[in-house]
Coordinates of C-alpha atoms in Angstrom, one line a residue:
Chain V
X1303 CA 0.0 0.0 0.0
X1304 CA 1.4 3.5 -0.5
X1305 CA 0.4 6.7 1.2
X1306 CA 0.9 9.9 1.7
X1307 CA 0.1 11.8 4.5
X1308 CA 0.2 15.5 6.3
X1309 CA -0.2 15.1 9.5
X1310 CA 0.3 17.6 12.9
X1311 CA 0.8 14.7 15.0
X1312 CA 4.1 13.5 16.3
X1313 CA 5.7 11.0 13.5
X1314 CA 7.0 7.6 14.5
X1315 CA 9.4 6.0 11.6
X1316 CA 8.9 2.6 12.7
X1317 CA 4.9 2.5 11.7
X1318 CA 5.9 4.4 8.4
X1319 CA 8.3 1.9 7.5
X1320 CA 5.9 -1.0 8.5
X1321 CA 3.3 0.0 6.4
X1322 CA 5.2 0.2 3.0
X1323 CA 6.0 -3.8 3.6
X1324 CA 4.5 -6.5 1.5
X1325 CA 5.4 -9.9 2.2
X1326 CA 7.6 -10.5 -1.1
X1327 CA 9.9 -7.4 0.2
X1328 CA 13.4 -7.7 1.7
X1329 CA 14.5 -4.3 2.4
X1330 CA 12.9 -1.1 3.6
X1331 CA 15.1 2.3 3.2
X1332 CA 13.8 5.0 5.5
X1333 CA 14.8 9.1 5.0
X1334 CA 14.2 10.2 8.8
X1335 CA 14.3 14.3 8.3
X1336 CA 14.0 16.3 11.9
X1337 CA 14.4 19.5 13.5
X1338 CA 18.4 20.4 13.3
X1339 CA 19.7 22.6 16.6
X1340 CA 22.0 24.6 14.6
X1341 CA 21.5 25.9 11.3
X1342 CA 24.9 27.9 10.4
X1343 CA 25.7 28.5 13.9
X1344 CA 22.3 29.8 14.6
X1345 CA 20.6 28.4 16.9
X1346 CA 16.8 27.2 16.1
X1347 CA 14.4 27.4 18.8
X1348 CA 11.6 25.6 17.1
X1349 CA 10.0 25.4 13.6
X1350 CA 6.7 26.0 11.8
X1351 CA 5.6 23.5 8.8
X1352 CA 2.7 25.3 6.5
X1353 CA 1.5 23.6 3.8
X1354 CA -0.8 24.1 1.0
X1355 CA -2.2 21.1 2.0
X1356 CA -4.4 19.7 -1.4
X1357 CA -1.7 20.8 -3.9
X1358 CA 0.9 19.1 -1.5
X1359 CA -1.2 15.9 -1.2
X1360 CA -1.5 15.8 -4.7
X1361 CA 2.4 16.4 -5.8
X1362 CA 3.6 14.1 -2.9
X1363 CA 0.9 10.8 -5.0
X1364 CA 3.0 12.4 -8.0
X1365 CA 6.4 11.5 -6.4
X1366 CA 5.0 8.2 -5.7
X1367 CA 3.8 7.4 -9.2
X1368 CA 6.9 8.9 -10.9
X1369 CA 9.3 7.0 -8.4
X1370 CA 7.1 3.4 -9.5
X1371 CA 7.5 4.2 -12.7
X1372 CA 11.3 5.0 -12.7
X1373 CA 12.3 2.4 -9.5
X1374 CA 11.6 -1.4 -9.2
X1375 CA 10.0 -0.9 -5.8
X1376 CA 6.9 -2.2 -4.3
X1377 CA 5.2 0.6 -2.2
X1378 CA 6.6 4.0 -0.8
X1379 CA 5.4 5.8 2.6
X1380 CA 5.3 9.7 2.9
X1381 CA 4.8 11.5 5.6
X1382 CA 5.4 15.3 6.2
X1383 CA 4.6 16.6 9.3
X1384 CA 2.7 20.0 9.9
X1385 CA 3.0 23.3 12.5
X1386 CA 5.1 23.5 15.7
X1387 CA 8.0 21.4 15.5
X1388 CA 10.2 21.2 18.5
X1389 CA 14.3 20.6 18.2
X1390 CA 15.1 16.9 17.1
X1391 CA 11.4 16.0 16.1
X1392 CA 10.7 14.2 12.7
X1393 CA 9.6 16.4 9.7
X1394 CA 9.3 14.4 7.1
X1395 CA 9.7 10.2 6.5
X1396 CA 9.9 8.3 3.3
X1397 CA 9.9 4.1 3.4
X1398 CA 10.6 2.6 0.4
X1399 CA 10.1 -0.8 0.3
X1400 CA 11.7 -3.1 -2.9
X1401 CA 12.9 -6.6 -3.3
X1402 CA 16.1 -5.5 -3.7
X1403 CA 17.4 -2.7 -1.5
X1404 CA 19.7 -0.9 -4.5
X1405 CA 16.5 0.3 -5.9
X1406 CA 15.1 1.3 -2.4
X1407 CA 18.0 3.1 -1.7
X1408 CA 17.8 4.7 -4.9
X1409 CA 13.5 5.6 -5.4
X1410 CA 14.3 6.9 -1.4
X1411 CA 17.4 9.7 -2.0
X1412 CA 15.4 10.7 -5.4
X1413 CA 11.9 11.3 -4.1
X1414 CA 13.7 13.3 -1.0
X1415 CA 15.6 15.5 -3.5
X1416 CA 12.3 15.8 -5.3
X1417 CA 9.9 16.2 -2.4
X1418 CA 12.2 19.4 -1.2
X1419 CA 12.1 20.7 -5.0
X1420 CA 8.1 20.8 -5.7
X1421 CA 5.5 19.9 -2.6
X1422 CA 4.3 22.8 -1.7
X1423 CA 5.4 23.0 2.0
X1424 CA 6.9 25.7 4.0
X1425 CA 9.3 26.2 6.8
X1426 CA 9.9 28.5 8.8
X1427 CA 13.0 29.0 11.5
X1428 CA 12.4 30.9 14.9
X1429 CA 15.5 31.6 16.5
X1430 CA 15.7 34.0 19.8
X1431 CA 15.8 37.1 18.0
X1432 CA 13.4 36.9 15.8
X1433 CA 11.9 34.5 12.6
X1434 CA 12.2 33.9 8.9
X1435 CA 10.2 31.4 6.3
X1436 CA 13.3 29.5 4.5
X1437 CA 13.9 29.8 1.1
X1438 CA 14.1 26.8 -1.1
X1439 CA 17.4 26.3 -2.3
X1440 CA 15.9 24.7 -6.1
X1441 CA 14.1 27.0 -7.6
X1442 CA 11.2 26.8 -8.9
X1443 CA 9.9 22.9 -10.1
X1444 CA 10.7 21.9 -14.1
X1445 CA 9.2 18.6 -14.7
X1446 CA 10.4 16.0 -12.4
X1447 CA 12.8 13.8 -13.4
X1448 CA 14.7 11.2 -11.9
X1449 CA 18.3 11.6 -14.1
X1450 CA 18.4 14.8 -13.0
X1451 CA 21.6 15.6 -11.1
X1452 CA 21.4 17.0 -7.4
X1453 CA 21.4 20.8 -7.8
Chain M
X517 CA -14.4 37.6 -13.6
X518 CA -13.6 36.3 -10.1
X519 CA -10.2 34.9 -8.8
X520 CA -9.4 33.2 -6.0
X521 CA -6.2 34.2 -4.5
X522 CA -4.4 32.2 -1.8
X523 CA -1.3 32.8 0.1
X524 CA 1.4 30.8 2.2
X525 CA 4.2 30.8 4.1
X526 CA 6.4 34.4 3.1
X527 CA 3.6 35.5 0.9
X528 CA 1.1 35.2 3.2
X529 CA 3.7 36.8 6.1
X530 CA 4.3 39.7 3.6
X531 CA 0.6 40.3 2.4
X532 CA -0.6 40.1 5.6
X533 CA -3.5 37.4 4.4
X534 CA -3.6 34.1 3.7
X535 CA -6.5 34.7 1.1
X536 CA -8.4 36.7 -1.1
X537 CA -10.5 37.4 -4.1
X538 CA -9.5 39.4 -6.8
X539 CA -12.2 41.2 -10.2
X540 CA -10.3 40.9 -13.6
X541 CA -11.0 40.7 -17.2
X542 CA -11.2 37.7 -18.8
X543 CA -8.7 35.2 -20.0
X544 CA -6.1 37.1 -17.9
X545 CA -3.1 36.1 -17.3
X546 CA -1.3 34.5 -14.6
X547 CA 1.1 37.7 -14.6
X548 CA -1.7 39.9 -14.7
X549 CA -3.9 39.0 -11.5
X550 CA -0.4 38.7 -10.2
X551 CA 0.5 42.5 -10.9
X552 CA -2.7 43.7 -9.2
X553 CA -2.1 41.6 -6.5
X554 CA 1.2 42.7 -5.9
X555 CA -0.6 46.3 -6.4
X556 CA -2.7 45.8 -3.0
X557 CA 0.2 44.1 -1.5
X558 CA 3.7 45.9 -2.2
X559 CA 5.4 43.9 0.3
X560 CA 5.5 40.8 -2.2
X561 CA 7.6 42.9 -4.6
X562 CA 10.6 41.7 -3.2
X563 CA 10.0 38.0 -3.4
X564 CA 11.2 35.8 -5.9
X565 CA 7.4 33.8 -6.8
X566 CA 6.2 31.0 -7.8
X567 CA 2.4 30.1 -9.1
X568 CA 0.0 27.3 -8.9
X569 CA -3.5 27.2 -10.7
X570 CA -6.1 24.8 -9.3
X571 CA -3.3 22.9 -7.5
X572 CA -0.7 22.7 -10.2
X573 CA 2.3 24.9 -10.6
X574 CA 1.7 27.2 -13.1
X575 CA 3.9 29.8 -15.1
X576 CA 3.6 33.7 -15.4
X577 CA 1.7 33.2 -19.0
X578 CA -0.8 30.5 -17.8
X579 CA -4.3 31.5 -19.0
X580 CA -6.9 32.1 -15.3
X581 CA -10.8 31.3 -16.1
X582 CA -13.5 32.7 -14.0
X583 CA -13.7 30.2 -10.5
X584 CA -9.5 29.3 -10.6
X585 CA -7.7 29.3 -7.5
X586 CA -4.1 31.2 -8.0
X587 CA -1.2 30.1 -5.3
X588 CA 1.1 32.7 -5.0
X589 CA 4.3 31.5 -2.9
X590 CA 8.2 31.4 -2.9
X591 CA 10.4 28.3 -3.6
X592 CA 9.2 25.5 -1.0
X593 CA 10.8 24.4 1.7
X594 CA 9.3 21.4 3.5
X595 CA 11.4 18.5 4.0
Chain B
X694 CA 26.9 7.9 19.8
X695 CA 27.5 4.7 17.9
X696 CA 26.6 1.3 18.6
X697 CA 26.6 -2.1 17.2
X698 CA 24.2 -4.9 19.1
X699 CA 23.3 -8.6 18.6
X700 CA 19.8 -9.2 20.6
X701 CA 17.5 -11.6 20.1
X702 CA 14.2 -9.3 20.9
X703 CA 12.4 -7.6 18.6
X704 CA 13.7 -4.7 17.2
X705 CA 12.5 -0.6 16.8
X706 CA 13.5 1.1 13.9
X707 CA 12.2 4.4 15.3
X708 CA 15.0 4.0 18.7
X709 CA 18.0 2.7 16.7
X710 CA 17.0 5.5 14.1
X711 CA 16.5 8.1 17.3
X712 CA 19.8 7.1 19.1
X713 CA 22.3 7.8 16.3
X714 CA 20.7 11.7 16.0
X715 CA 23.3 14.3 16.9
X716 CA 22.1 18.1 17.2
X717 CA 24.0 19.2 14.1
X718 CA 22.3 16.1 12.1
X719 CA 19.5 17.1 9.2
X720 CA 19.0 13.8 8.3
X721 CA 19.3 10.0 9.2
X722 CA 18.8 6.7 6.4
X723 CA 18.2 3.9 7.8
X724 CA 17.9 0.5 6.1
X725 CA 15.5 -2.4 7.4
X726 CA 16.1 -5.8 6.6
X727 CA 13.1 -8.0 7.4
X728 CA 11.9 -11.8 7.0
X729 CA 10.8 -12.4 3.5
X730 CA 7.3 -15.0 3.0
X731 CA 8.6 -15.8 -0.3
X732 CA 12.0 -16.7 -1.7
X733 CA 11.9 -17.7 -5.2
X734 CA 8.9 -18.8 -4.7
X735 CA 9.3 -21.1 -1.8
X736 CA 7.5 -20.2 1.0
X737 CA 9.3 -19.8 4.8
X738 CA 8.0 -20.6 7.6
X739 CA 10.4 -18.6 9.8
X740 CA 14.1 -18.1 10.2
X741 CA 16.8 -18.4 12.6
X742 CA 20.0 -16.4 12.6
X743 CA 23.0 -17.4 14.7
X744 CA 26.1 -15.4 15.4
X745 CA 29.6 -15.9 15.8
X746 CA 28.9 -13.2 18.3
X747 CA 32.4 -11.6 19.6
X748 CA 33.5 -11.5 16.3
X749 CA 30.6 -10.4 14.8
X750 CA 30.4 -7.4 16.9
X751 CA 34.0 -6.5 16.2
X752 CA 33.2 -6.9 12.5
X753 CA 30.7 -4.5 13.0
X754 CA 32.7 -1.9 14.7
X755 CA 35.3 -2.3 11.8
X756 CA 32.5 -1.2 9.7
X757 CA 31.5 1.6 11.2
X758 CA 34.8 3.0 11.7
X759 CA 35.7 1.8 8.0
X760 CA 32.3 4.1 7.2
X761 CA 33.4 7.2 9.2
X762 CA 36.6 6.9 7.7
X763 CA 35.2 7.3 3.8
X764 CA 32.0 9.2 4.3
X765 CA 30.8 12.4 5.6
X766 CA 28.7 10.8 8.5
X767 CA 28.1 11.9 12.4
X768 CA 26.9 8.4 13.8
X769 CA 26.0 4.8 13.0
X770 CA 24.0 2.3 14.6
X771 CA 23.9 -1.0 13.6
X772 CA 21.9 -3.5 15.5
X773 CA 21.2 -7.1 14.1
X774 CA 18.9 -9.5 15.6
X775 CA 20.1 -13.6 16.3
X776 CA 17.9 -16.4 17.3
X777 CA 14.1 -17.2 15.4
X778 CA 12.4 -14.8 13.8
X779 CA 8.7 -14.6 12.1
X780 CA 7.4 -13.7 9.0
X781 CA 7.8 -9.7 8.6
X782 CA 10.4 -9.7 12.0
X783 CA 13.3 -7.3 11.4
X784 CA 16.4 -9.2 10.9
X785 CA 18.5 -6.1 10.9
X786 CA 18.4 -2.3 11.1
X787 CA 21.5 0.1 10.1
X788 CA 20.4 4.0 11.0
X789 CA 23.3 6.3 9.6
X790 CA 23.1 10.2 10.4
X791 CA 24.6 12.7 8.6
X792 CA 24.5 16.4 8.0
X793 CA 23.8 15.8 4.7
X794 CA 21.5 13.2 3.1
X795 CA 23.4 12.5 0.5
X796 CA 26.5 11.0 2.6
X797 CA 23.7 9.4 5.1
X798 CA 22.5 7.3 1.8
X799 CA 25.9 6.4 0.6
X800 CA 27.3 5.2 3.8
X801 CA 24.2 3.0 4.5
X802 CA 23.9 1.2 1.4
X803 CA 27.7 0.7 1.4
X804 CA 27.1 -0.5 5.3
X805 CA 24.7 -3.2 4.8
X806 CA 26.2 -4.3 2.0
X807 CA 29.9 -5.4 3.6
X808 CA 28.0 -6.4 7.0
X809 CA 26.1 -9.4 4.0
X810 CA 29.6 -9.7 2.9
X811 CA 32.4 -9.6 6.3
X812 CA 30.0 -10.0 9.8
X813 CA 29.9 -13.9 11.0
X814 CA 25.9 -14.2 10.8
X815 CA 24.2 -17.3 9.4
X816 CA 20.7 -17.7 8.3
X817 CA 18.8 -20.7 8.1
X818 CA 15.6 -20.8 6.5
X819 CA 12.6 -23.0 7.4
X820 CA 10.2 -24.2 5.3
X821 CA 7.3 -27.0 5.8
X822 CA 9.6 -29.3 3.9
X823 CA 12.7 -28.7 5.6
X824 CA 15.6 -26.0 6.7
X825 CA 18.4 -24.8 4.8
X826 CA 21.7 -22.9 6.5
X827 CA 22.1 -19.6 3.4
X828 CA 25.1 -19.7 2.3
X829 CA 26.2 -15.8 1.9
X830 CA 26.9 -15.2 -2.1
X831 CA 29.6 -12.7 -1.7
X832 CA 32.3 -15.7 -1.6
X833 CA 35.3 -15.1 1.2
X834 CA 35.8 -11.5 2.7
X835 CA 38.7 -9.5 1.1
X836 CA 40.0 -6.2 2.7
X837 CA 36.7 -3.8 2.7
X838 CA 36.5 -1.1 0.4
X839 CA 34.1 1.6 -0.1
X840 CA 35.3 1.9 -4.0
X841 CA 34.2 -1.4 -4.6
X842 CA 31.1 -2.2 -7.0
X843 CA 28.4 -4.2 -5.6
X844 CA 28.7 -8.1 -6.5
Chain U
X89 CA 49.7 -27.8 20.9
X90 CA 46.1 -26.7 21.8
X91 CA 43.5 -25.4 19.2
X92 CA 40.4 -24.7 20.4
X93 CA 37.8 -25.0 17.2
X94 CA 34.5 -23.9 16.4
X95 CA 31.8 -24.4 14.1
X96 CA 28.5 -22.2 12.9
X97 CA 25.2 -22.7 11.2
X98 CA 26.2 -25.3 8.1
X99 CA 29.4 -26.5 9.5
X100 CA 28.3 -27.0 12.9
X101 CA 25.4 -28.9 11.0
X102 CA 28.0 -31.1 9.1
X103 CA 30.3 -31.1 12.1
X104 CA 27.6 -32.8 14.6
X105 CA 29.2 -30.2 17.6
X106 CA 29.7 -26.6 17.8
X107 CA 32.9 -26.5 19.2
X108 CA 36.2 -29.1 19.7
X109 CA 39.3 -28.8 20.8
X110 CA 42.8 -30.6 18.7
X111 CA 46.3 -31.7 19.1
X112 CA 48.4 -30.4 16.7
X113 CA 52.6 -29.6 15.6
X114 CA 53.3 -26.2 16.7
X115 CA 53.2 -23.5 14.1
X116 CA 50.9 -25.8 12.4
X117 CA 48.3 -23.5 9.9
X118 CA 44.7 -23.0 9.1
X119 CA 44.7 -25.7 6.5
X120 CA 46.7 -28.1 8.7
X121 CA 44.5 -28.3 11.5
X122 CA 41.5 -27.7 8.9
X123 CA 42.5 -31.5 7.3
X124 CA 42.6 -32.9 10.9
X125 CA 39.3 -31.6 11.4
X126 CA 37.9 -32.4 8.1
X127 CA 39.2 -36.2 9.1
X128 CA 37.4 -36.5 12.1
X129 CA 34.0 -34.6 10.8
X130 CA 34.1 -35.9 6.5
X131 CA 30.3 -34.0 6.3
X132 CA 32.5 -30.8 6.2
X133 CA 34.4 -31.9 3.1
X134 CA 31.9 -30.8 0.7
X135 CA 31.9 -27.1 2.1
X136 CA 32.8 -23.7 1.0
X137 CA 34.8 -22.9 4.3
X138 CA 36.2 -19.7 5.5
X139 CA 38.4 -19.2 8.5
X140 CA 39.2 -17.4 11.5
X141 CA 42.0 -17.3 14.3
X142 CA 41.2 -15.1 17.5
X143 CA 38.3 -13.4 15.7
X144 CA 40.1 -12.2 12.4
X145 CA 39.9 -13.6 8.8
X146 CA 42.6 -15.8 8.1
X147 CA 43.8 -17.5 4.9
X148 CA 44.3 -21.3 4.8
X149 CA 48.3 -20.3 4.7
X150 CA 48.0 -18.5 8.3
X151 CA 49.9 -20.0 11.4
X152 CA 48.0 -20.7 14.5
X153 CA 49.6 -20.9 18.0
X154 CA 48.6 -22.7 21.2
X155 CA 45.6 -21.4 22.7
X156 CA 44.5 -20.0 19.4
X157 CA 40.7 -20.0 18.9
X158 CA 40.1 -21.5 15.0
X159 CA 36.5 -20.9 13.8
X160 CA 35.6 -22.9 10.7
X161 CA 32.5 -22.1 8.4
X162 CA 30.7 -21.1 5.5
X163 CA 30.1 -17.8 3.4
X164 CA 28.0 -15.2 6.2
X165 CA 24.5 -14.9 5.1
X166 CA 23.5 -12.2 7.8
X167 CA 21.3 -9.1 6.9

């Protein structure tokens, strides 16, 4: 089964990573994103997920069908959390489940890469003086593909 | 015709809403309801923006119809 | 902190995944190996998984410090589980943290694949017709190497 | 001198025990003490076997000394 979820609710990997598992599967590869201390020396005090939640339901099933089409892999597990996020809490899992874990490994790093690049979700970094809504690094999204190199 | 306008994150911080609805002529432009936008809301000038129409990201020359919902918002950065 | 373990208990993803997370980290991969119903069409019934267990865990350690060596990564946990397992059980669990995802991905895929190769671990598969000890396909251990193409 | 030996998974299997201990010539090697083995425990002949001495990899051609742990088995299939 895949799935892809928002969810404001504290994220635990191990029932991500279950859920993606059908019985002729070997290997499961989990991307565990959280809450980093320091960014730059800076130190975070907490951060806010916003989403545009139906746009970023529908491009997160888009990852999932591109990533099937591209990657021998059985199902994949998304799960981005929402709002307050305290220091060292999970933002974001992916579970990629495959009979062979070099195609997990690989449908995992690219849907990451590609989930930071188009969903339409927002962070934003409050620090003890004051607050600021991160910029994504990639640009705006071209059509996805997966032989694209890592910007 | 009518326009549905939404904001988040940086966009919604710098227009100071998270939504509105916007009157203007027909088959207009993704630029264009953007320009007006911008016109009630100078603080987006600055940003660098990005567009989605009904849920799909859309470019500055994308044709609006009467009922669309226009996304205006900077580069993501979930993850 | 890293860690390697032998237990025979059931395994959490989401605590091995949580106890290699330093405060700097943005990202941890970690890769589940679990029982598989099926292999090659013959169905198992369980498995058991027996250790050479001093060496094992010092094969382990080699791995991880082989890992830090070669890769940009902060900590690694490796934790593999010994005695019977069920259908679905998780065999094995490597959780690699790094500050950037992309090292995190290479160092675990590299990881789980010398630990099939080097660590003194033997499966043995049950089925209704009989058992069968695996014999690893990797052939004898030479000197690790993180250059190395997959076999 | 005193080799303490062990066996895993399909050697201890074709070995009947999981551990023995021989009497060999000092500075006798892996594949020495490998043939004694072998000659008391023939299901092991048809084996793959790999080798260790005090919890290292060791080649057929390695020496063992007394008191040396020898560990005798097959390709790892952990994972």
């Amino acid at each position: 089964m895949d799935f892809c979820e928002l969810t404001t609710d504290l994220i635990d990997i191990t029932s991500v990573a279950r859920r993606v598992v059908p019985p002729e599967c070997g290997a499961t590869v989990t991307l565990d994103g959280y809450v980093r201390k320091f960014t730059k020396d800076r130190e975070t005090l907490h951060l806010f997920y916003e989403a545009y939640e139906p746009m970023a339901l529908k491009e997160m099933q888009k990852l999932i069908e591109h990533a099937k089409k591209d990657f021998e892999i059985s199902n994949v597990g998304i799960v981005h959390r929402l709002g307050r996020l305290e220091i060292g809490e999970t933002s974001v899992v992916i579970s990629v489940a495959a009979p062979h874990r070099k195609a997990a490994f690989a449908a995992c790093e690219w849907m990451i890469r590609e989930l930071k690049r188009t969903v339409p979700i927002w962070k934003k970094e409050v620090y003890a003086d004051g607050e600021v809504w991160v910029q994504g690094e990639s640009g705006p999204p071209a059509a996805p593909s997966s032989n694209q190199e890592e910007s | 015709m009518s326009v549905r306008v939404l904001f988040f994150g940086a966009t919604a911080a710098a227009a100071g809403i998270r939504e509105t609805y916007v009157e203007v002529a027909d088959s207009s432009k993704v630029a264009a309801v953007t320009n007006l936008v911008i016109g009630h809301h100078p603080a987006l000038e600055g940003h660098k923006l990005l567009f989605s129409v009904n849920q799909e990201y859309a470019e500055r020359d994308a044709c609006i119809s009467d009922g669309d919902e226009l996304a205006i918002f900077t580069a993501v950065s979930g993850g």
